[in-house]
Structure formats: structure tokens, C-alpha cells
mmCIF file of C-alpha atoms in Angstrom:
data_model
loop_
_atom_site.group_PDB
_atom_site.id
_atom_site.type_symbol
_atom_site.label_atom_id
_atom_site.label_comp_id
_atom_site.label_asym_id
_atom_site.label_seq_id
_atom_site.Cartn_x
_atom_site.Cartn_y
_atom_site.Cartn_z
ATOM 1 C CA MET A 1 0.000 0.000 0.000
ATOM 2 C CA SER A 2 2.808 2.421 0.863
ATOM 3 C CA ILE A 3 4.547 1.736 -2.454
ATOM 4 C CA GLU A 4 1.326 2.629 -4.262
ATOM 5 C CA ILE A 5 0.991 6.081 -2.741
ATOM 6 C CA THR A 6 4.628 7.048 -3.099
ATOM 7 C CA ASN A 7 4.493 6.382 -6.810
ATOM 8 C CA ASN A 8 0.979 7.635 -7.458
ATOM 9 C CA LYS A 9 0.677 9.266 -10.870
ATOM 10 C CA ASN A 10 -1.574 11.957 -9.425
ATOM 11 C CA THR A 11 1.361 13.570 -7.657
ATOM 12 C CA SER A 12 1.737 17.116 -8.976
ATOM 13 C CA PRO A 13 4.899 17.692 -11.078
ATOM 14 C CA TYR A 14 6.089 20.480 -8.751
ATOM 15 C CA ALA A 15 5.554 18.409 -5.578
ATOM 16 C CA LYS A 16 7.363 15.469 -7.171
ATOM 17 C CA LYS A 17 10.366 17.559 -8.221
ATOM 18 C CA HIS A 18 10.420 19.906 -5.234
ATOM 19 C CA PRO A 19 8.805 18.133 -2.236
ATOM 20 C CA ILE A 20 10.657 20.225 0.355
ATOM 21 C CA TRP A 21 9.683 23.545 -1.203
ATOM 22 C CA THR A 22 6.096 22.304 -1.532
ATOM 23 C CA VAL A 23 5.995 21.617 2.201
ATOM 24 C CA VAL A 24 7.636 24.942 3.050
ATOM 25 C CA ILE A 25 5.136 26.872 0.933
ATOM 26 C CA VAL A 26 2.103 25.029 2.373
ATOM 27 C CA GLU A 27 3.295 25.434 5.973
ATOM 28 C CA LEU A 28 4.187 29.117 5.523
ATOM 29 C CA LEU A 29 0.814 29.895 3.974
ATOM 30 C CA LEU A 30 -0.933 28.129 6.857
ATOM 31 C CA LEU A 31 1.121 29.984 9.481
ATOM 32 C CA ILE A 32 0.625 33.361 7.792
ATOM 33 C CA ILE A 33 -3.130 32.898 7.667
ATOM 34 C CA MET A 34 -3.247 31.782 11.308
ATOM 35 C CA PHE A 35 -1.033 34.665 12.458
ATOM 36 C CA ALA A 36 -3.227 37.116 10.559
ATOM 37 C CA ALA A 37 -6.372 35.667 12.150
ATOM 38 C CA GLY A 38 -4.734 35.800 15.586
ATOM 39 C CA ALA A 39 -3.661 39.412 15.057
ATOM 40 C CA TYR A 40 -7.180 40.372 13.990
ATOM 41 C CA ALA A 41 -8.657 38.734 17.097
ATOM 42 C CA THR A 42 -6.102 40.524 19.305
ATOM 43 C CA ILE A 43 -6.838 43.919 17.762
ATOM 44 C CA LYS A 44 -10.573 43.362 18.142
ATOM 45 C CA LYS A 45 -9.981 42.094 21.698
ATOM 46 C CA VAL A 46 -11.890 38.864 21.079
ATOM 47 C CA ASP A 47 -12.054 36.645 24.179
ATOM 48 C CA ASP A 48 -13.105 33.457 22.363
ATOM 49 C CA ALA A 49 -9.925 31.420 21.725
ATOM 50 C CA THR A 50 -11.623 29.433 18.962
ATOM 51 C CA LEU A 51 -12.481 32.455 16.819
ATOM 52 C CA PRO A 52 -8.977 33.011 15.326
ATOM 53 C CA VAL A 53 -8.890 29.358 14.249
ATOM 54 C CA LEU A 54 -12.372 29.675 12.795
ATOM 55 C CA ILE A 55 -11.427 32.816 10.874
ATOM 56 C CA ALA A 56 -8.306 31.120 9.480
ATOM 57 C CA PHE A 57 -9.698 27.652 8.744
ATOM 58 C CA ILE A 58 -12.909 28.564 6.911
ATOM 59 C CA PRO A 59 -11.091 30.119 3.909
ATOM 60 C CA ILE A 60 -8.478 27.336 4.045
ATOM 61 C CA ALA A 61 -11.226 24.697 3.917
ATOM 62 C CA ILE A 62 -12.859 26.436 0.948
ATOM 63 C CA ALA A 63 -9.496 26.647 -0.839
ATOM 64 C CA LEU A 64 -8.817 22.954 -0.207
ATOM 65 C CA ILE A 65 -12.227 21.919 -1.527
ATOM 66 C CA ILE A 66 -11.753 24.014 -4.678
ATOM 67 C CA TYR A 67 -8.207 22.711 -5.206
ATOM 68 C CA LEU A 68 -9.054 19.027 -4.704
ATOM 69 C CA SER A 69 -12.122 19.314 -6.942
ATOM 70 C CA TRP A 70 -10.319 21.288 -9.667
ATOM 71 C CA LYS A 71 -7.314 18.929 -9.713
ATOM 72 C CA ARG A 72 -9.482 15.850 -9.099
ATOM 73 C CA ARG A 73 -7.290 14.732 -6.225
ATOM 74 C CA TRP A 74 -9.858 13.752 -3.604
ATOM 75 C CA ARG A 75 -9.061 10.074 -3.987
ATOM 76 C CA TYR A 76 -5.319 10.689 -4.135
ATOM 77 C CA MET A 77 -5.482 12.560 -0.828
ATOM 78 C CA GLY A 78 -7.196 9.565 0.759
ATOM 79 C CA PHE A 79 -10.881 10.439 0.447
ATOM 80 C CA ARG A 80 -11.915 6.884 -0.429
ATOM 81 C CA PRO A 81 -14.811 4.592 0.529
ATOM 82 C CA LEU A 82 -14.296 3.013 3.937
ATOM 83 C CA LEU A 83 -15.040 -0.387 2.394
ATOM 84 C CA GLU A 84 -11.649 -0.198 0.656
ATOM 85 C CA ILE A 85 -9.911 -0.608 4.021
ATOM 86 C CA PRO A 86 -9.004 -4.315 4.502
ATOM 87 C CA LYS A 87 -10.685 -6.045 7.437
ATOM 88 C CA ARG A 88 -7.327 -6.547 9.141
ATOM 89 C CA GLY A 89 -6.493 -2.900 8.482
ATOM 90 C CA TRP A 90 -9.248 -1.808 10.886
ATOM 91 C CA LEU A 91 -7.359 -3.381 13.796
ATOM 92 C CA TYR A 92 -4.762 -0.609 13.687
ATOM 93 C CA TYR A 93 -7.414 1.977 14.623
ATOM 94 C CA LEU A 94 -8.337 0.197 17.876
ATOM 95 C CA PRO A 95 -5.769 2.100 20.007
ATOM 96 C CA PHE A 96 -7.605 5.300 19.047
ATOM 97 C CA VAL A 97 -10.722 3.882 20.710
ATOM 98 C CA ALA A 98 -8.676 3.443 23.903
ATOM 99 C CA VAL A 99 -7.371 7.020 23.597
ATOM 100 C CA LEU A 100 -10.896 8.415 23.211
ATOM 101 C CA ALA A 101 -12.088 6.363 26.187
ATOM 102 C CA ALA A 102 -9.178 7.639 28.296
ATOM 103 C CA ILE A 103 -9.755 11.323 27.564
ATOM 104 C CA SER A 104 -13.486 10.843 28.196
ATOM 105 C CA ALA A 105 -12.846 9.505 31.705
ATOM 106 C CA SER A 106 -13.419 12.877 33.380
ATOM 107 C CA GLY A 107 -16.928 13.145 31.910
ATOM 108 C CA PHE A 108 -18.497 16.063 30.077
ATOM 109 C CA LYS A 109 -19.642 19.519 31.020
ATOM 110 C CA GLU A 110 -23.170 20.768 30.423
ATOM 111 C CA VAL A 111 -23.596 22.776 27.232
ATOM 112 C CA THR A 112 -26.540 24.293 25.439
ATOM 113 C CA SER A 113 -27.726 22.919 22.108
ATOM 114 C CA SER A 114 -26.301 25.967 20.303
ATOM 115 C CA GLU A 115 -22.908 25.486 22.005
ATOM 116 C CA LEU A 116 -22.911 21.808 21.057
ATOM 117 C CA LEU A 117 -23.678 22.640 17.435
ATOM 118 C CA TYR A 118 -20.876 25.202 17.424
ATOM 119 C CA PHE A 119 -18.372 22.721 18.867
ATOM 120 C CA LEU A 120 -19.482 20.056 16.385
ATOM 121 C CA GLY A 121 -18.977 22.387 13.432
ATOM 122 C CA PHE A 122 -15.721 23.808 14.765
ATOM 123 C CA THR A 123 -14.050 20.474 15.531
ATOM 124 C CA LEU A 124 -15.186 18.950 12.233
ATOM 125 C CA LEU A 125 -13.706 21.949 10.391
ATOM 126 C CA VAL A 126 -10.399 21.605 12.250
ATOM 127 C CA GLY A 127 -10.288 17.851 11.626
ATOM 128 C CA PHE A 128 -10.883 18.276 7.897
ATOM 129 C CA VAL A 129 -8.369 21.100 7.415
ATOM 130 C CA GLU A 130 -5.545 19.722 9.552
ATOM 131 C CA GLU A 131 -5.792 16.173 8.215
ATOM 132 C CA THR A 132 -6.012 17.328 4.597
ATOM 133 C CA VAL A 133 -3.028 19.646 5.042
ATOM 134 C CA TYR A 134 -0.749 17.451 7.162
ATOM 135 C CA ARG A 135 -1.730 13.897 6.223
ATOM 136 C CA GLY A 136 -2.699 14.955 2.694
ATOM 137 C CA LEU A 137 -0.718 17.746 1.046
ATOM 138 C CA ILE A 138 2.406 17.691 3.221
ATOM 139 C CA LEU A 139 2.746 13.953 3.805
ATOM 140 C CA LYS A 140 2.037 13.023 0.186
ATOM 141 C CA ALA A 141 4.641 15.531 -1.042
ATOM 142 C CA LEU A 142 7.272 14.171 1.364
ATOM 143 C CA LEU A 143 6.588 10.566 0.384
ATOM 144 C CA ASN A 144 8.553 11.447 -2.743
ATOM 145 C CA LYS A 145 11.555 11.480 -0.387
ATOM 146 C CA SER A 146 10.861 8.522 1.907
ATOM 147 C CA ILE A 147 8.308 7.190 4.369
ATOM 148 C CA PRO A 148 10.362 8.075 7.500
ATOM 149 C CA THR A 149 10.920 11.610 6.189
ATOM 150 C CA ALA A 150 7.204 12.019 5.460
ATOM 151 C CA VAL A 151 6.059 10.695 8.848
ATOM 152 C CA ILE A 152 8.609 12.543 10.992
ATOM 153 C CA THR A 153 8.464 15.883 9.175
ATOM 154 C CA SER A 154 4.673 16.059 8.888
ATOM 155 C CA SER A 155 4.327 15.136 12.580
ATOM 156 C CA VAL A 156 6.904 17.712 13.704
ATOM 157 C CA LEU A 157 5.252 20.458 11.649
ATOM 158 C CA PHE A 158 1.875 19.445 13.063
ATOM 159 C CA GLY A 159 3.297 19.799 16.579
ATOM 160 C CA ILE A 160 5.031 23.108 15.887
ATOM 161 C CA THR A 161 1.834 24.609 14.506
ATOM 162 C CA HIS A 162 0.188 24.024 17.878
ATOM 163 C CA LEU A 163 2.652 26.466 19.412
ATOM 164 C CA LEU A 164 0.308 29.129 18.052
ATOM 165 C CA ASN A 165 -2.063 28.249 20.876
ATOM 166 C CA MET A 166 0.240 30.249 23.159
ATOM 167 C CA LEU A 167 -0.961 33.347 21.321
ATOM 168 C CA SER A 168 -4.476 32.723 22.611
ATOM 169 C CA GLY A 169 -3.366 32.777 26.254
ATOM 170 C CA GLN A 170 -2.522 29.100 26.790
ATOM 171 C CA ASN A 171 0.232 28.579 29.372
ATOM 172 C CA LEU A 172 3.617 27.047 28.504
ATOM 173 C CA LEU A 173 3.080 23.701 30.267
ATOM 174 C CA ASP A 174 -0.246 23.085 28.535
ATOM 175 C CA THR A 175 1.299 24.026 25.184
ATOM 176 C CA ILE A 176 4.220 21.599 25.684
ATOM 177 C CA MET A 177 1.778 18.839 26.560
ATOM 178 C CA GLN A 178 -0.272 19.641 23.465
ATOM 179 C CA ILE A 179 2.845 19.501 21.262
ATOM 180 C CA ILE A 180 3.729 16.050 22.667
ATOM 181 C CA TYR A 181 0.170 14.907 21.969
ATOM 182 C CA ALA A 182 0.304 16.407 18.489
ATOM 183 C CA LEU A 183 3.631 14.728 17.673
ATOM 184 C CA LEU A 184 2.455 11.287 18.759
ATOM 185 C CA ILE A 185 -1.012 11.561 17.264
ATOM 186 C CA GLY A 186 0.496 13.021 14.087
ATOM 187 C CA ALA A 187 2.883 10.090 13.774
ATOM 188 C CA ALA A 188 0.096 7.536 14.340
ATOM 189 C CA LEU A 189 -2.195 9.250 11.825
ATOM 190 C CA SER A 190 0.599 9.490 9.243
ATOM 191 C CA LEU A 191 1.451 5.819 9.602
ATOM 192 C CA LEU A 192 -2.223 4.891 9.319
ATOM 193 C CA ILE A 193 -2.783 6.717 6.043
ATOM 194 C CA ILE A 194 0.346 5.063 4.659
ATOM 195 C CA LYS A 195 -0.966 1.731 5.895
ATOM 196 C CA ASN A 196 -4.572 1.986 4.637
ATOM 197 C CA ASN A 197 -4.463 5.031 2.304
ATOM 198 C CA ASN A 198 -7.729 6.407 3.688
ATOM 199 C CA ILE A 199 -8.041 9.806 5.359
ATOM 200 C CA LEU A 200 -11.687 9.525 6.453
ATOM 201 C CA PRO A 201 -11.050 7.556 9.695
ATOM 202 C CA LEU A 202 -8.310 10.056 10.550
ATOM 203 C CA ILE A 203 -10.646 13.031 10.158
ATOM 204 C CA LEU A 204 -13.271 11.197 12.239
ATOM 205 C CA PHE A 205 -10.807 10.490 15.056
ATOM 206 C CA HIS A 206 -9.426 14.041 14.954
ATOM 207 C CA PHE A 207 -12.972 15.412 15.077
ATOM 208 C CA ILE A 208 -14.111 13.220 17.999
ATOM 209 C CA HIS A 209 -10.845 13.732 19.911
ATOM 210 C CA ASN A 210 -11.095 17.530 19.739
ATOM 211 C CA LEU A 211 -14.827 17.485 20.508
ATOM 212 C CA ILE A 212 -14.223 15.483 23.680
ATOM 213 C CA ARG A 213 -11.510 17.948 24.704
ATOM 214 C CA PHE A 214 -13.862 20.886 24.281
ATOM 215 C CA LEU A 215 -16.667 19.149 26.164
ATOM 216 C CA SER A 216 -14.422 18.046 29.020
ATOM 217 C CA PRO A 217 -15.221 19.863 32.293
ATOM 218 C CA GLU A 218 -11.493 20.467 32.786
ATOM 219 C CA VAL A 219 -10.941 22.090 29.402
ATOM 220 C CA ALA A 220 -10.778 25.845 29.022
ATOM 221 C CA GLY A 221 -10.405 26.844 25.387
ATOM 222 C CA THR A 222 -7.870 24.479 23.845
ATOM 223 C CA SER A 223 -5.978 23.679 27.036
ATOM 224 C CA ILE A 224 -5.177 20.103 28.059
ATOM 225 C CA ASN A 225 -5.711 19.548 31.799
ATOM 226 C CA THR A 226 -6.503 15.845 32.164
ATOM 227 C CA PRO A 227 -4.828 14.059 35.093
ATOM 228 C CA VAL A 228 -1.126 13.289 34.684
ATOM 229 C CA ILE A 229 -1.700 9.545 34.999
ATOM 230 C CA MET A 230 -4.277 9.622 32.198
ATOM 231 C CA ASP A 231 -1.965 11.716 30.039
ATOM 232 C CA GLY A 232 0.801 9.156 30.566
ATOM 233 C CA LEU A 233 -1.560 6.328 29.659
ATOM 234 C CA VAL A 234 -2.569 8.035 26.402
ATOM 235 C CA ILE A 235 1.091 8.650 25.514
ATOM 236 C CA LEU A 236 1.911 4.970 26.090
ATOM 237 C CA ILE A 237 -1.041 3.888 23.940
ATOM 238 C CA LEU A 238 0.048 6.174 21.089
ATOM 239 C CA LEU A 239 3.676 5.034 21.321
ATOM 240 C CA ALA A 240 2.608 1.388 21.191
ATOM 241 C CA GLN A 241 0.324 2.129 18.233
ATOM 242 C CA CYS A 242 3.129 3.844 16.286
ATOM 243 C CA ILE A 243 5.526 0.956 16.921
ATOM 244 C CA TRP A 244 2.849 -1.571 15.931
ATOM 245 C CA ILE A 245 1.965 0.147 12.636
ATOM 246 C CA ALA A 246 5.602 0.912 11.761
ATOM 247 C CA SER A 247 6.508 -2.727 12.365
ATOM 248 C CA SER A 248 3.722 -3.924 10.065
ATOM 249 C CA LEU A 249 4.844 -1.496 7.345
ATOM 250 C CA LYS A 250 8.441 -2.681 7.659
ATOM 251 C CA LYS A 251 7.359 -6.311 7.260
ATOM 252 C CA LYS A 252 5.186 -5.433 4.262
ATOM 253 C CA THR A 253 8.049 -3.552 2.593
ATOM 254 C CA LYS A 254 10.403 -6.471 3.114
ATOM 255 C CA ALA A 255 7.815 -8.855 1.674
ATOM 256 C CA ILE A 256 7.428 -6.664 -1.447
ATOM 257 C CA THR A 257 11.183 -6.296 -1.983
#
């Protein structure tokens, strides 16, 4: 499966010849848009930490939809029927179920129906944009280099981007924890799309994960405040998942060669 996506004919000529510059351009554009949205929110003295992300991600989502439709690259980016995932391939998503159960352990706060609808729309938007950018555009471009380069670089960039949360008032400790989460989750998601070549389960997990965080009684904005023991458990689960998937990919590559 990994050999198929690295050699996919739908790869754009520029991304194939200049994968590093493609990644740099995509990441810079994303950061510029997010900085601009953050600056606007600061000038307007907006208290809602989600608004800058909303302002930035709506135009990005529209641009992605137009681009993927115009270039006919929905399937190439992993937007494929779930039935195409092999039965055994579904096993590799099971650790995500454990992660979601762990972060749900503290329960949920009471919200109004309008707040719930807002959180649903917001987290779905974030899941679509971030997965399409990091596990789609960036990872697919870097696969022209190698699988390790694609996984590591896309995960690191995903983690670095979350540093922007400091601009919305998040403290340093919470931001560091979020970067660790982002790195590990990014690595697991990257390995999974290489394994099964389907982005839909990744968007679904990203969406549910963020929704639970927002609905947690201990969450304020985008901060992560779950108990240390639970955080450690989630990290161990994600590490085990990454090792498991990477091992299966290594065996598959050896079998092909």
C-alpha cells in the first residue's frame, strides 16, 4: 500500500520535483493565515480562543475543496470509501478507541444545544483542514523522499503549529503537553494513512478527539488539563500504536522487496 501512494501518478509535477519547497510553501501559507487571524482577534480584543482558528480555517477549507475538486485529487489525498480498508487494516485503529475512552474519563460539562452545534462544526472543520493539510498535502509531497521523512516531518510540523495556541493565552506547560500529543497523534495518523491510504477515519478520530476535549469539564479553550496519569496512559497507547503500525509497514516492505 505504501509503495502505491509514493508512486501515485496523481502527484503534482512540482511536488514530485520539489517536495521540500512544496511543504515549506504550504506550511508558511498556513502559518501566515493563522497569524493574521490571531492578530485580527487581538486587535478586536476577542475573548473566544476558537475564533482566530475559525477565521483562518474557513477560507483554508474552501481553498482545499476548490483545489481538490479542480485537480481531481480527492481520492489521491485519501478520500476513499471506507469499504476499501481491509478487514485486518481496521485493527490498527483500535488504540484510538482506547485514547478516546481515556480522555473521556473525566466526563463532560453541560452545554446548550447551540454550544454543542458550534463545537461540532468547529471540531469537524479543524479535523478536515488539519488532516487534509498534514496527512494529505504535506505527507504526500514528502513521500517522494521517503516514508520516514514524510512521517517525521509532517508530525513535527503538526506539533510546531500548535505552538500558536500560546498566542491565545494558553500557558507554557499546557502548550508543551499539546505539542507532545500532536507529535504522537500526528505520527500515528501518518502511519495509518500510509498503511490503509484512507483519510476519512483520521478526520473522524481528529474530530471526535477535539470534541471530547472541548466538552471536558477540565478544558478551558484548547488547554489540556486531564490528570497526569491519564496523560501518561494516552502517551503509552500512542507510542505502542506507532511501533505496531511501523513494524507492520516494515514487514510489508520487506515482503514486497
